[in-house]
């Protein structure tokens, strides 16, 4: 098995260009809690400023179309960029964008403009809030409710084990829109402004790392924050989970485990007579 990675001259030229850019712009000597805990306000501010610079170049989403705020590159360039970012020992840039493909399919043009482009330009942070204290991989067990009323929905429930190193602007959330309908045909996905009244976020310290909990207490969410039809949340949420569970062609691990196994195997091979 050949463990060498070969790059084309174009990819190498791209590496030199972004490497120089990162040397100039990437924040130096930042300290991130190794257990995935939230970043302090000062570190968040520094990283957010850097995110804006990356977003301006389309490098927060290098292989996504330029029209929506991406870099318009092929995935191989995406990999080169990720490898160079790794040199600076930075965690992922903080935003969960796995909802973007779902919104490209089910969102309105207005929603795409309002949510996708600011996210890819580094202006907003979104958390994925699907999981609940008593509901995990089986979305049919979601308890959070979204009760329809004039102009929107009232959301009530608790989301648990949420990852969030940065304070969020939006919460992409799954909730039951009609408890009378059959399971799997009774859910909606909402893009919720995290600053709305009735939302409380707590950090729960655990033995290893921490989790964020989001409490929705009768939160009014306007109609135009529902993504797709009100009863199609099951399908929409699973399309987001599909991206999370390996939809991307290549991904560097956040803690470098895969890269160190790769290096170990490569070294073992080169040491063989
Ligand atoms: C580090 C970390 C970060 C996370 N970040 C987030 C986040 O940002 N946002 C978020 O929403 N969630 C997050 N989660 C939660 C994550 O989505 C859940 O852990 C996941 O959905 C699995 O749920 P669970 O742990 O309750 O396991 P369970 O759902 O209880 O699953 C346990 C086992 O039972 C099986 N199982 C479950 N239901 C069924 C069924 N009906 N039929 C057959 N088999 C079944 C599963 O396949 C699995 O093998 C995070 C979790 C971790 C560990």
mmCIF file of C-alpha atoms and ligand atoms in Angstrom:
data_model
loop_
_atom_site.group_PDB
_atom_site.id
_atom_site.type_symbol
_atom_site.label_atom_id
_atom_site.label_comp_id
_atom_site.label_asym_id
_atom_site.label_seq_id
_atom_site.Cartn_x
_atom_site.Cartn_y
_atom_site.Cartn_z
ATOM 1 C CA UNK A 1 0.000 0.000 0.000
ATOM 2 C CA UNK A 2 1.375 3.402 -0.954
ATOM 3 C CA UNK A 3 1.164 5.795 1.996
ATOM 4 C CA UNK A 4 2.561 8.763 0.078
ATOM 5 C CA UNK A 5 0.237 11.586 -0.784
ATOM 6 C CA UNK A 6 1.008 13.211 -4.114
ATOM 7 C CA UNK A 7 -0.020 16.751 -4.931
ATOM 8 C CA UNK A 8 -0.362 18.381 -8.344
ATOM 9 C CA UNK A 9 1.698 21.525 -9.138
ATOM 10 C CA UNK A 10 -1.528 23.584 -8.792
ATOM 11 C CA UNK A 11 -2.208 22.146 -5.347
ATOM 12 C CA UNK A 12 1.384 22.830 -4.289
ATOM 13 C CA UNK A 13 1.155 26.428 -5.525
ATOM 14 C CA UNK A 14 -2.099 26.809 -3.574
ATOM 15 C CA UNK A 15 -0.369 25.435 -0.471
ATOM 16 C CA UNK A 16 2.394 28.033 -0.727
ATOM 17 C CA UNK A 17 -0.163 30.837 -1.175
ATOM 18 C CA UNK A 18 -2.353 29.891 1.780
ATOM 19 C CA UNK A 19 0.592 29.020 3.970
ATOM 20 C CA UNK A 20 1.960 32.568 3.547
ATOM 21 C CA UNK A 21 -1.502 34.025 4.138
ATOM 22 C CA UNK A 22 -1.966 31.988 7.314
ATOM 23 C CA UNK A 23 1.490 32.968 8.596
ATOM 24 C CA UNK A 24 0.378 36.567 8.295
ATOM 25 C CA UNK A 25 -3.225 36.335 9.545
ATOM 26 C CA UNK A 26 -3.729 33.301 11.802
ATOM 27 C CA UNK A 27 -3.826 34.118 15.522
ATOM 28 C CA UNK A 28 -0.727 32.902 17.337
ATOM 29 C CA UNK A 29 -0.311 31.326 20.766
ATOM 30 C CA UNK A 30 -3.986 30.758 21.438
ATOM 31 C CA UNK A 31 -4.827 28.305 24.174
ATOM 32 C CA UNK A 32 -7.855 26.064 23.663
ATOM 33 C CA UNK A 33 -9.197 23.804 26.429
ATOM 34 C CA UNK A 34 -8.271 20.275 25.230
ATOM 35 C CA UNK A 35 -11.592 18.812 26.426
ATOM 36 C CA UNK A 36 -13.821 20.751 24.005
ATOM 37 C CA UNK A 37 -15.086 23.177 26.667
ATOM 38 C CA UNK A 38 -16.386 26.629 25.641
ATOM 39 C CA UNK A 39 -13.753 29.222 24.792
ATOM 40 C CA UNK A 40 -13.450 32.324 26.952
ATOM 41 C CA UNK A 41 -14.763 35.630 25.561
ATOM 42 C CA UNK A 42 -11.328 36.973 24.631
ATOM 43 C CA UNK A 43 -10.331 33.847 22.678
ATOM 44 C CA UNK A 44 -13.727 33.746 20.968
ATOM 45 C CA UNK A 45 -13.296 37.346 19.831
ATOM 46 C CA UNK A 46 -9.829 36.646 18.366
ATOM 47 C CA UNK A 47 -10.961 33.514 16.548
ATOM 48 C CA UNK A 48 -14.135 35.208 15.296
ATOM 49 C CA UNK A 49 -12.064 37.998 13.757
ATOM 50 C CA UNK A 50 -9.927 35.379 12.018
ATOM 51 C CA UNK A 51 -13.070 33.561 10.849
ATOM 52 C CA UNK A 52 -14.239 36.750 9.161
ATOM 53 C CA UNK A 53 -10.952 36.986 7.258
ATOM 54 C CA UNK A 54 -11.204 33.341 6.206
ATOM 55 C CA UNK A 55 -14.859 33.822 5.279
ATOM 56 C CA UNK A 56 -14.022 36.825 3.109
ATOM 57 C CA UNK A 57 -11.815 34.555 0.985
ATOM 58 C CA UNK A 58 -14.410 31.765 0.942
ATOM 59 C CA UNK A 59 -12.061 29.548 2.961
ATOM 60 C CA UNK A 60 -14.507 28.605 5.692
ATOM 61 C CA UNK A 61 -16.218 26.473 3.047
ATOM 62 C CA UNK A 62 -13.526 26.128 0.362
ATOM 63 C CA UNK A 63 -15.314 23.644 -1.884
ATOM 64 C CA UNK A 64 -18.787 25.183 -1.758
ATOM 65 C CA UNK A 65 -20.081 27.516 -4.509
ATOM 66 C CA UNK A 66 -18.910 31.123 -4.491
ATOM 67 C CA UNK A 67 -22.500 32.395 -4.960
ATOM 68 C CA UNK A 68 -23.382 31.296 -1.441
ATOM 69 C CA UNK A 69 -20.136 32.392 0.225
ATOM 70 C CA UNK A 70 -17.891 29.379 -0.399
ATOM 71 C CA UNK A 71 -14.495 29.255 -2.114
ATOM 72 C CA UNK A 72 -15.564 27.521 -5.336
ATOM 73 C CA UNK A 73 -12.592 25.104 -5.125
ATOM 74 C CA UNK A 74 -12.469 21.351 -5.664
ATOM 75 C CA UNK A 75 -12.285 19.098 -2.592
ATOM 76 C CA UNK A 76 -8.576 18.389 -3.159
ATOM 77 C CA UNK A 77 -7.814 22.075 -2.503
ATOM 78 C CA UNK A 78 -10.127 21.857 0.488
ATOM 79 C CA UNK A 79 -7.807 19.162 1.885
ATOM 80 C CA UNK A 80 -4.675 21.260 1.292
ATOM 81 C CA UNK A 81 -6.288 24.142 3.172
ATOM 82 C CA UNK A 82 -7.246 21.884 6.100
ATOM 83 C CA UNK A 83 -3.719 20.482 6.266
ATOM 84 C CA UNK A 84 -2.235 23.952 6.422
ATOM 85 C CA UNK A 85 -4.746 25.003 9.103
ATOM 86 C CA UNK A 86 -3.661 22.012 11.142
ATOM 87 C CA UNK A 87 -0.115 23.473 11.325
ATOM 88 C CA UNK A 88 -1.534 26.233 13.498
ATOM 89 C CA UNK A 89 -3.051 23.737 15.899
ATOM 90 C CA UNK A 90 -6.463 25.365 15.771
ATOM 91 C CA UNK A 91 -9.719 23.552 16.437
ATOM 92 C CA UNK A 92 -12.520 23.645 13.889
ATOM 93 C CA UNK A 93 -13.616 27.182 13.225
ATOM 94 C CA UNK A 94 -16.564 26.854 15.556
ATOM 95 C CA UNK A 95 -19.530 26.918 13.230
ATOM 96 C CA UNK A 96 -21.713 23.916 12.516
ATOM 97 C CA UNK A 97 -22.570 24.151 8.794
ATOM 98 C CA UNK A 98 -23.941 20.661 8.310
ATOM 99 C CA UNK A 99 -27.429 22.123 7.946
ATOM 100 C CA UNK A 100 -26.414 24.098 4.849
ATOM 101 C CA UNK A 101 -27.002 21.351 2.219
ATOM 102 C CA UNK A 102 -30.442 20.689 3.768
ATOM 103 C CA UNK A 103 -31.286 24.357 3.547
ATOM 104 C CA UNK A 104 -30.096 24.448 -0.068
ATOM 105 C CA UNK A 105 -32.722 21.779 -0.787
ATOM 106 C CA UNK A 106 -35.623 22.766 1.492
ATOM 107 C CA UNK A 107 -35.021 26.440 2.345
ATOM 108 C CA UNK A 108 -36.642 29.376 0.571
ATOM 109 C CA UNK A 109 -34.445 31.789 -1.410
ATOM 110 C CA UNK A 110 -34.912 34.319 1.367
ATOM 111 C CA UNK A 111 -33.771 31.800 4.021
ATOM 112 C CA UNK A 112 -30.715 30.861 1.974
ATOM 113 C CA UNK A 113 -29.678 34.524 1.821
ATOM 114 C CA UNK A 114 -30.470 35.161 5.479
ATOM 115 C CA UNK A 115 -28.786 32.108 6.969
ATOM 116 C CA UNK A 116 -26.279 30.469 4.604
ATOM 117 C CA UNK A 117 -24.146 33.324 3.304
ATOM 118 C CA UNK A 118 -23.528 34.983 6.718
ATOM 119 C CA UNK A 119 -22.572 31.585 8.110
ATOM 120 C CA UNK A 120 -20.065 30.827 5.339
ATOM 121 C CA UNK A 121 -18.634 34.349 5.584
ATOM 122 C CA UNK A 122 -17.891 33.778 9.253
ATOM 123 C CA UNK A 123 -20.456 36.253 10.549
ATOM 124 C CA UNK A 124 -22.638 33.795 12.486
ATOM 125 C CA UNK A 125 -22.291 30.672 14.613
ATOM 126 C CA UNK A 126 -24.912 27.912 14.529
ATOM 127 C CA UNK A 127 -25.357 25.027 16.933
ATOM 128 C CA UNK A 128 -27.121 21.800 16.046
ATOM 129 C CA UNK A 129 -29.719 21.179 18.753
ATOM 130 C CA UNK A 130 -31.390 17.857 17.977
ATOM 131 C CA UNK A 131 -30.404 15.674 20.932
ATOM 132 C CA UNK A 132 -32.420 15.694 24.181
ATOM 133 C CA UNK A 133 -31.898 14.257 27.666
ATOM 134 C CA UNK A 134 -34.173 11.310 26.722
ATOM 135 C CA UNK A 135 -33.820 11.302 22.957
ATOM 136 C CA UNK A 136 -30.702 10.457 20.956
ATOM 137 C CA UNK A 137 -30.291 8.822 17.576
ATOM 138 C CA UNK A 138 -33.968 7.933 17.216
ATOM 139 C CA UNK A 139 -35.637 11.230 16.331
ATOM 140 C CA UNK A 140 -39.088 9.656 16.729
ATOM 141 C CA UNK A 141 -38.538 10.095 20.475
ATOM 142 C CA UNK A 142 -38.045 13.892 20.376
ATOM 143 C CA UNK A 143 -40.116 15.599 23.106
ATOM 144 C CA UNK A 144 -39.574 19.285 22.309
ATOM 145 C CA UNK A 145 -42.811 20.754 20.985
ATOM 146 C CA UNK A 146 -43.494 23.491 18.434
ATOM 147 C CA UNK A 147 -47.104 24.543 18.884
ATOM 148 C CA UNK A 148 -48.439 26.529 15.913
ATOM 149 C CA UNK A 149 -50.001 29.921 16.540
ATOM 150 C CA UNK A 150 -50.684 33.037 14.474
ATOM 151 C CA UNK A 151 -47.487 33.889 12.561
ATOM 152 C CA UNK A 152 -45.260 31.190 14.038
ATOM 153 C CA UNK A 153 -44.693 28.511 16.646
ATOM 154 C CA UNK A 154 -44.143 28.325 20.422
ATOM 155 C CA UNK A 155 -41.166 26.064 21.192
ATOM 156 C CA UNK A 156 -40.802 24.327 24.553
ATOM 157 C CA UNK A 157 -38.279 21.642 25.520
ATOM 158 C CA UNK A 158 -34.686 20.837 26.450
ATOM 159 C CA UNK A 159 -31.764 19.944 24.195
ATOM 160 C CA UNK A 160 -28.736 18.191 25.674
ATOM 161 C CA UNK A 161 -25.162 17.097 24.881
ATOM 162 C CA UNK A 162 -24.747 19.976 22.479
ATOM 163 C CA UNK A 163 -21.278 20.907 21.226
ATOM 164 C CA UNK A 164 -20.538 24.618 21.290
ATOM 165 C CA UNK A 165 -17.154 26.215 21.843
ATOM 166 C CA UNK A 166 -18.457 29.599 20.664
ATOM 167 C CA UNK A 167 -21.608 31.418 21.756
ATOM 168 C CA UNK A 168 -24.309 30.756 19.163
ATOM 169 C CA UNK A 169 -26.299 33.095 16.937
ATOM 170 C CA UNK A 170 -28.639 30.342 15.698
ATOM 171 C CA UNK A 171 -29.878 26.968 16.878
ATOM 172 C CA UNK A 172 -30.968 24.503 14.206
ATOM 173 C CA UNK A 173 -33.620 22.627 16.155
ATOM 174 C CA UNK A 174 -35.927 19.646 15.757
ATOM 175 C CA UNK A 175 -39.378 19.758 17.384
ATOM 176 C CA UNK A 176 -42.765 18.030 17.251
ATOM 177 C CA UNK A 177 -45.145 20.226 15.255
ATOM 178 C CA UNK A 178 -48.222 18.032 15.706
ATOM 179 C CA UNK A 179 -48.325 15.293 18.390
ATOM 180 C CA UNK A 180 -51.503 13.838 16.795
ATOM 181 C CA UNK A 181 -49.712 12.879 13.610
ATOM 182 C CA UNK A 182 -47.833 9.542 13.251
ATOM 183 C CA UNK A 183 -44.257 9.462 14.518
ATOM 184 C CA UNK A 184 -41.706 10.527 11.880
ATOM 185 C CA UNK A 185 -44.394 12.621 10.133
ATOM 186 C CA UNK A 186 -44.842 15.019 13.045
ATOM 187 C CA UNK A 187 -41.545 16.916 13.177
ATOM 188 C CA UNK A 188 -40.269 20.260 11.906
ATOM 189 C CA UNK A 189 -36.754 21.739 11.672
ATOM 190 C CA UNK A 190 -36.374 25.356 12.752
ATOM 191 C CA UNK A 191 -33.563 27.893 12.485
ATOM 192 C CA UNK A 192 -33.937 29.715 15.775
ATOM 193 C CA UNK A 193 -32.355 33.034 16.773
ATOM 194 C CA UNK A 194 -30.397 32.062 19.916
ATOM 195 C CA UNK A 195 -31.089 35.431 21.557
ATOM 196 C CA UNK A 196 -34.893 35.107 21.579
ATOM 197 C CA UNK A 197 -36.637 35.560 24.941
ATOM 198 C CA UNK A 198 -37.269 32.237 26.702
ATOM 199 C CA UNK A 199 -33.993 30.606 25.608
ATOM 200 C CA UNK A 200 -31.499 29.717 28.310
ATOM 201 C CA UNK A 201 -28.135 28.035 27.721
ATOM 202 C CA UNK A 202 -26.221 26.262 30.466
ATOM 203 C CA UNK A 203 -22.822 24.607 30.451
ATOM 204 C CA UNK A 204 -22.776 21.259 32.252
ATOM 205 C CA UNK A 205 -19.303 20.239 33.421
ATOM 206 C CA UNK A 206 -18.707 16.519 33.116
ATOM 207 C CA UNK A 207 -15.915 14.149 34.042
ATOM 208 C CA UNK A 208 -14.476 14.591 30.557
ATOM 209 C CA UNK A 209 -15.188 17.940 28.946
ATOM 210 C CA UNK A 210 -18.517 19.663 29.086
ATOM 211 C CA UNK A 211 -21.843 19.719 27.313
ATOM 212 C CA UNK A 212 -24.203 22.596 26.616
ATOM 213 C CA UNK A 213 -27.892 22.405 27.441
ATOM 214 C CA UNK A 214 -30.457 24.590 25.743
ATOM 215 C CA UNK A 215 -33.789 25.257 27.452
ATOM 216 C CA UNK A 216 -36.676 26.560 25.352
ATOM 217 C CA UNK A 217 -39.475 27.982 27.469
ATOM 218 C CA UNK A 218 -42.462 28.889 25.292
ATOM 219 C CA UNK A 219 -40.188 30.627 22.763
ATOM 220 C CA UNK A 220 -42.019 32.368 19.922
ATOM 221 C CA UNK A 221 -40.369 31.553 16.579
ATOM 222 C CA UNK A 222 -41.726 33.221 13.424
ATOM 223 C CA UNK A 223 -43.031 31.076 10.531
ATOM 224 C CA UNK A 224 -40.150 32.081 8.265
ATOM 225 C CA UNK A 225 -37.716 30.170 10.516
ATOM 226 C CA UNK A 226 -39.262 26.792 9.690
ATOM 227 C CA UNK A 227 -37.076 24.977 7.148
ATOM 228 C CA UNK A 228 -39.189 23.088 4.613
ATOM 229 C CA UNK A 229 -42.696 21.741 5.273
ATOM 230 C CA UNK A 230 -43.872 21.531 8.927
ATOM 231 C CA UNK A 231 -44.027 17.716 8.954
ATOM 232 C CA UNK A 232 -40.846 16.875 7.015
ATOM 233 C CA UNK A 233 -38.393 17.383 9.888
ATOM 234 C CA UNK A 234 -37.530 13.699 10.131
ATOM 235 C CA UNK A 235 -36.175 13.594 6.565
ATOM 236 C CA UNK A 236 -34.504 17.003 6.818
ATOM 237 C CA UNK A 237 -32.805 16.237 10.149
ATOM 238 C CA UNK A 238 -31.524 12.898 8.906
ATOM 239 C CA UNK A 239 -30.061 14.543 5.819
ATOM 240 C CA UNK A 240 -28.108 16.777 8.231
ATOM 241 C CA UNK A 241 -26.995 13.768 10.274
ATOM 242 C CA UNK A 242 -25.885 12.054 7.053
ATOM 243 C CA UNK A 243 -23.441 14.937 6.483
ATOM 244 C CA UNK A 244 -22.252 14.574 10.094
ATOM 245 C CA UNK A 245 -21.686 10.828 9.894
ATOM 246 C CA UNK A 246 -19.362 10.888 6.918
ATOM 247 C CA UNK A 247 -20.969 12.676 4.014
ATOM 248 C CA UNK A 248 -17.752 14.659 3.464
ATOM 249 C CA UNK A 249 -15.171 12.972 1.258
ATOM 250 C CA UNK A 250 -12.262 13.825 3.538
ATOM 251 C CA UNK A 251 -11.943 15.321 6.954
ATOM 252 C CA UNK A 252 -9.047 15.900 9.305
ATOM 253 C CA UNK A 253 -9.720 14.750 12.831
ATOM 254 C CA UNK A 254 -10.013 17.517 15.404
ATOM 255 C CA UNK A 255 -7.536 16.014 17.846
ATOM 256 C CA UNK A 256 -5.049 14.647 15.305
ATOM 257 C CA UNK A 257 -5.624 10.949 16.167
ATOM 258 C CA UNK A 258 -6.092 9.802 12.581
ATOM 259 C CA UNK A 259 -3.106 11.819 11.408
ATOM 260 C CA UNK A 260 -0.838 10.263 14.051
ATOM 261 C CA UNK A 261 -1.953 6.732 13.079
ATOM 262 C CA UNK A 262 -1.224 7.622 9.463
ATOM 263 C CA UNK A 263 2.242 8.956 10.347
ATOM 264 C CA UNK A 264 2.957 5.893 12.499
ATOM 265 C CA UNK A 265 2.042 3.476 9.691
ATOM 266 C CA UNK A 266 4.015 5.488 7.164
ATOM 267 C CA UNK A 267 7.118 5.480 9.396
ATOM 268 C CA UNK A 268 6.773 1.742 10.063
ATOM 269 C CA UNK A 269 6.699 1.089 6.360
ATOM 270 C CA UNK A 270 9.736 3.219 5.575
ATOM 271 C CA UNK A 271 11.706 1.483 8.365
ATOM 272 C CA UNK A 272 11.161 -1.953 6.814
ATOM 273 C CA UNK A 273 14.217 -3.348 4.979
HETATM 274 C C1 LIG B 1 -18.987 14.458 21.754
HETATM 275 C C2 LIG B 1 -20.451 14.582 21.420
HETATM 276 C C3 LIG B 1 -20.926 15.756 20.870
HETATM 277 C C4 LIG B 1 -22.275 15.880 20.574
HETATM 278 N N1 LIG B 1 -22.708 17.049 20.016
HETATM 279 C C5 LIG B 1 -24.012 17.168 19.701
HETATM 280 C C6 LIG B 1 -24.515 18.367 19.115
HETATM 281 O O1 LIG B 1 -23.797 19.343 18.900
HETATM 282 N N2 LIG B 1 -25.838 18.433 18.824
HETATM 283 C C7 LIG B 1 -26.688 17.388 19.047
HETATM 284 O O2 LIG B 1 -27.875 17.506 18.749
HETATM 285 N N3 LIG B 1 -26.248 16.258 19.615
HETATM 286 C C8 LIG B 1 -24.951 16.113 19.944
HETATM 287 N N4 LIG B 1 -24.495 14.962 20.523
HETATM 288 C C9 LIG B 1 -25.438 13.919 20.855
HETATM 289 C C10 LIG B 1 -25.503 12.877 19.777
HETATM 290 O O3 LIG B 1 -26.277 13.373 18.735
HETATM 291 C C11 LIG B 1 -26.082 11.623 20.407
HETATM 292 O O4 LIG B 1 -25.104 11.082 21.264
HETATM 293 C C12 LIG B 1 -26.476 10.611 19.366
HETATM 294 O O5 LIG B 1 -27.625 11.047 18.705
HETATM 295 C C13 LIG B 1 -26.737 9.254 19.993
HETATM 296 O O6 LIG B 1 -27.673 9.368 20.999
HETATM 297 P P1 LIG B 1 -27.456 8.635 22.398
HETATM 298 O O7 LIG B 1 -26.061 8.909 22.853
HETATM 299 O O8 LIG B 1 -28.594 8.994 23.273
HETATM 300 O O9 LIG B 1 -27.504 7.101 22.056
HETATM 301 P P2 LIG B 1 -28.802 6.263 21.732
HETATM 302 O O10 LIG B 1 -29.685 6.979 20.773
HETATM 303 O O11 LIG B 1 -29.427 5.805 23.014
HETATM 304 O O12 LIG B 1 -28.166 5.049 20.987
HETATM 305 C C14 LIG B 1 -27.479 3.989 21.680
HETATM 306 C C15 LIG B 1 -27.511 2.780 20.797
HETATM 307 O O13 LIG B 1 -28.868 2.348 20.584
HETATM 308 C C16 LIG B 1 -29.160 2.297 19.185
HETATM 309 N N5 LIG B 1 -30.534 2.717 18.981
HETATM 310 C C17 LIG B 1 -31.091 3.871 19.407
HETATM 311 N N6 LIG B 1 -32.402 3.923 19.040
HETATM 312 C C18 LIG B 1 -32.652 2.792 18.353
HETATM 313 C C19 LIG B 1 -33.825 2.263 17.711
HETATM 314 N N7 LIG B 1 -34.994 2.909 17.711
HETATM 315 N N8 LIG B 1 -33.709 1.067 17.098
HETATM 316 C C20 LIG B 1 -32.541 0.384 17.091
HETATM 317 N N9 LIG B 1 -31.400 0.830 17.679
HETATM 318 C C21 LIG B 1 -31.463 2.008 18.305
HETATM 319 C C22 LIG B 1 -28.163 3.222 18.508
HETATM 320 O O14 LIG B 1 -27.887 2.862 17.174
HETATM 321 C C23 LIG B 1 -26.913 3.040 19.397
HETATM 322 O O15 LIG B 1 -26.190 1.906 19.012
HETATM 323 C C24 LIG B 1 -23.149 14.804 20.824
HETATM 324 C C25 LIG B 1 -22.677 13.625 21.380
HETATM 325 C C26 LIG B 1 -21.342 13.497 21.673
HETATM 326 C C27 LIG B 1 -20.840 12.198 22.258
#
